[in-house]
Coordinates of C-alpha atoms in Angstrom, one line a residue:
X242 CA 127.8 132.7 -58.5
X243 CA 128.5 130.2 -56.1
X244 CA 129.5 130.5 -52.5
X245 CA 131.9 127.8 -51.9
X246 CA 134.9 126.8 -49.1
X247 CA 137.7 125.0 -51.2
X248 CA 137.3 121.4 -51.3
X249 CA 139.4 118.9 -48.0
X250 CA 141.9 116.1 -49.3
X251 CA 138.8 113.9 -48.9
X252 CA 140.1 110.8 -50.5
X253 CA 137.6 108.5 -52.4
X254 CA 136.5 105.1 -50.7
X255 CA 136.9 102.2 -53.2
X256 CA 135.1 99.8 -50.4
X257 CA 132.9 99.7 -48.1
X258 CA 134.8 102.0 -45.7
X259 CA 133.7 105.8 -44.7
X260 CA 135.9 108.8 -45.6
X261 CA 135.6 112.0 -43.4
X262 CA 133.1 113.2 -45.3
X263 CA 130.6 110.1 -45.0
X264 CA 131.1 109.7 -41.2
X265 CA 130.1 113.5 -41.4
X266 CA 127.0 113.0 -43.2
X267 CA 126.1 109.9 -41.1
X268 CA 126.5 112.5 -37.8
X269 CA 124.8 114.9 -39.1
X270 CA 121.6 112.8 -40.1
X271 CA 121.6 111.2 -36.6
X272 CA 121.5 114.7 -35.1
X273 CA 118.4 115.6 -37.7
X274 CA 117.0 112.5 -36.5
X275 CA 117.1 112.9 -32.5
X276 CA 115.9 116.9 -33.0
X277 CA 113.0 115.5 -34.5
X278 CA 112.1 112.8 -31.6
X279 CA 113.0 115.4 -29.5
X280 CA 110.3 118.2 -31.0
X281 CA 107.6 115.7 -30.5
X282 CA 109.0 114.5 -27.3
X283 CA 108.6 118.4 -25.9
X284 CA 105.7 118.6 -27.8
X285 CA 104.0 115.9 -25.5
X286 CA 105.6 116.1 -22.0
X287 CA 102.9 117.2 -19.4
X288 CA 105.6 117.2 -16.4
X289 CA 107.0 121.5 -16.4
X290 CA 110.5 120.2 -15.3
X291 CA 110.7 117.2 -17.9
X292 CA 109.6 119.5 -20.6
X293 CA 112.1 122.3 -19.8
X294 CA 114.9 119.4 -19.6
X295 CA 114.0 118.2 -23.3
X296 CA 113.9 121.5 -24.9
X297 CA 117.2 122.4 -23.5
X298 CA 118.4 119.1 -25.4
X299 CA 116.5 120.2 -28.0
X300 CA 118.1 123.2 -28.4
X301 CA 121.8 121.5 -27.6
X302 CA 121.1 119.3 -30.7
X303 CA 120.1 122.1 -32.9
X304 CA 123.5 123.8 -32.4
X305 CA 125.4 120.7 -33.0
X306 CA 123.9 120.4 -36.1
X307 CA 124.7 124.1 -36.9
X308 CA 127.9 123.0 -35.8
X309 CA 128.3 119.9 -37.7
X310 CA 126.7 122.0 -41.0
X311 CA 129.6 124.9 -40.4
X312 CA 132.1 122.4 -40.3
X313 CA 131.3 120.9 -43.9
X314 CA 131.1 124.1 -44.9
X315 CA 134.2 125.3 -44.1
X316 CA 135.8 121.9 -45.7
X317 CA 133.6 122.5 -48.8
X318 CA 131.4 119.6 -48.4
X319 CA 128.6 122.2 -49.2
X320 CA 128.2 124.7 -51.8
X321 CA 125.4 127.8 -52.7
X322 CA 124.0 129.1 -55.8
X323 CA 123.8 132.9 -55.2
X324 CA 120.1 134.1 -56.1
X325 CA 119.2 137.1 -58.1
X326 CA 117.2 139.7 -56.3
X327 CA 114.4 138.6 -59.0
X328 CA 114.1 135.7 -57.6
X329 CA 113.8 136.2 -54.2
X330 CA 111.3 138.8 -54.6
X331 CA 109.3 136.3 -56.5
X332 CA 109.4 133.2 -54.0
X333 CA 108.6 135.8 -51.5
X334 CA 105.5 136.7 -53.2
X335 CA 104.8 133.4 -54.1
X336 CA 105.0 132.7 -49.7
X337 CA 102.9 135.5 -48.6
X338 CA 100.2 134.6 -51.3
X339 CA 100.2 131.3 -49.8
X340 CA 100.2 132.6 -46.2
X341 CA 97.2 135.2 -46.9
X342 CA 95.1 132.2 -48.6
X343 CA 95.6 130.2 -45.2
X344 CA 94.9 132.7 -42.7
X345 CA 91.6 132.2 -41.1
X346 CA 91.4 135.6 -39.9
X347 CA 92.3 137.3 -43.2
X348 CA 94.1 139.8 -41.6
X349 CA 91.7 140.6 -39.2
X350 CA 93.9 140.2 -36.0
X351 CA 91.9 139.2 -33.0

C-alpha cells in the first residue's frame, strides 16, 4: 500500500526553468546542508552563549525542513510504501544485533 497526498498541477519544465517542485527540492537541500554546518558548528563552539545561540538555529532549521518535507507531502511530491509487520520486525532485529555487537560494555551498564 502506499501512503500518498494526490499529486499538484506541477507542470513539466521543457527548459532550463524550475517548477514548484524543483525550487522545493533546491530549499530543502540548502536547509539539509546548513543543519549540517550547523551540528558541527555546535559541536565545536567553546563560548556557553555562542553554543546555546547555534543550537537554537539548529533546531529552527530542523523544523523548517520538517516544514518544507510536510509541505511536499501534502502536494504529493513524496510517497510511502507501507511495510508489513514482517518486515519491520526483521530490520529491527537486524539493528539490535548490530547495536549489541558494538557495545563495549555488552550490556554491562556502568
Amino acid at each position: 500500500m502506499t501512503i500518498q497526498n494526490p499529486k499538484s498541477n506541477i507542470q513539466q519544465q521543457s527548459g532550463p526553468d524550475m517548477n514548484d517542485r524543483d525550487f522545493l527540492n533546491d530549499i530543502l537541500a540548502t536547509e539539509k546542508y546548513l543543519s549540517d554546518g550547523f551540528n558541527v558548528f555546535a559541536r565545536e563552539a567553546s563560548h556557553g552563549q555562542l553554543y546555546n545561540d547555534v543550537i537554537q538555529i539548529l533546531n529552527e532549521t530542523h523544523d523548517c525542513e520538517r516544514d518544507l518535507f510536510n509541505l511536499m507531502f501534502e502536494h504529493g511530491f513524496y510517497s510511502f510504501k507501507t511495510a508489513a509487520q514482517q518486515d519491520i520486525q526483521q530490520a529491527h532485529q537486524q539493528f539490535s544485533d548490530y547495536i549489541n555487537k558494538q557495545d563495549p560494555y555488552h550490556n554491562q551498564r556502568i
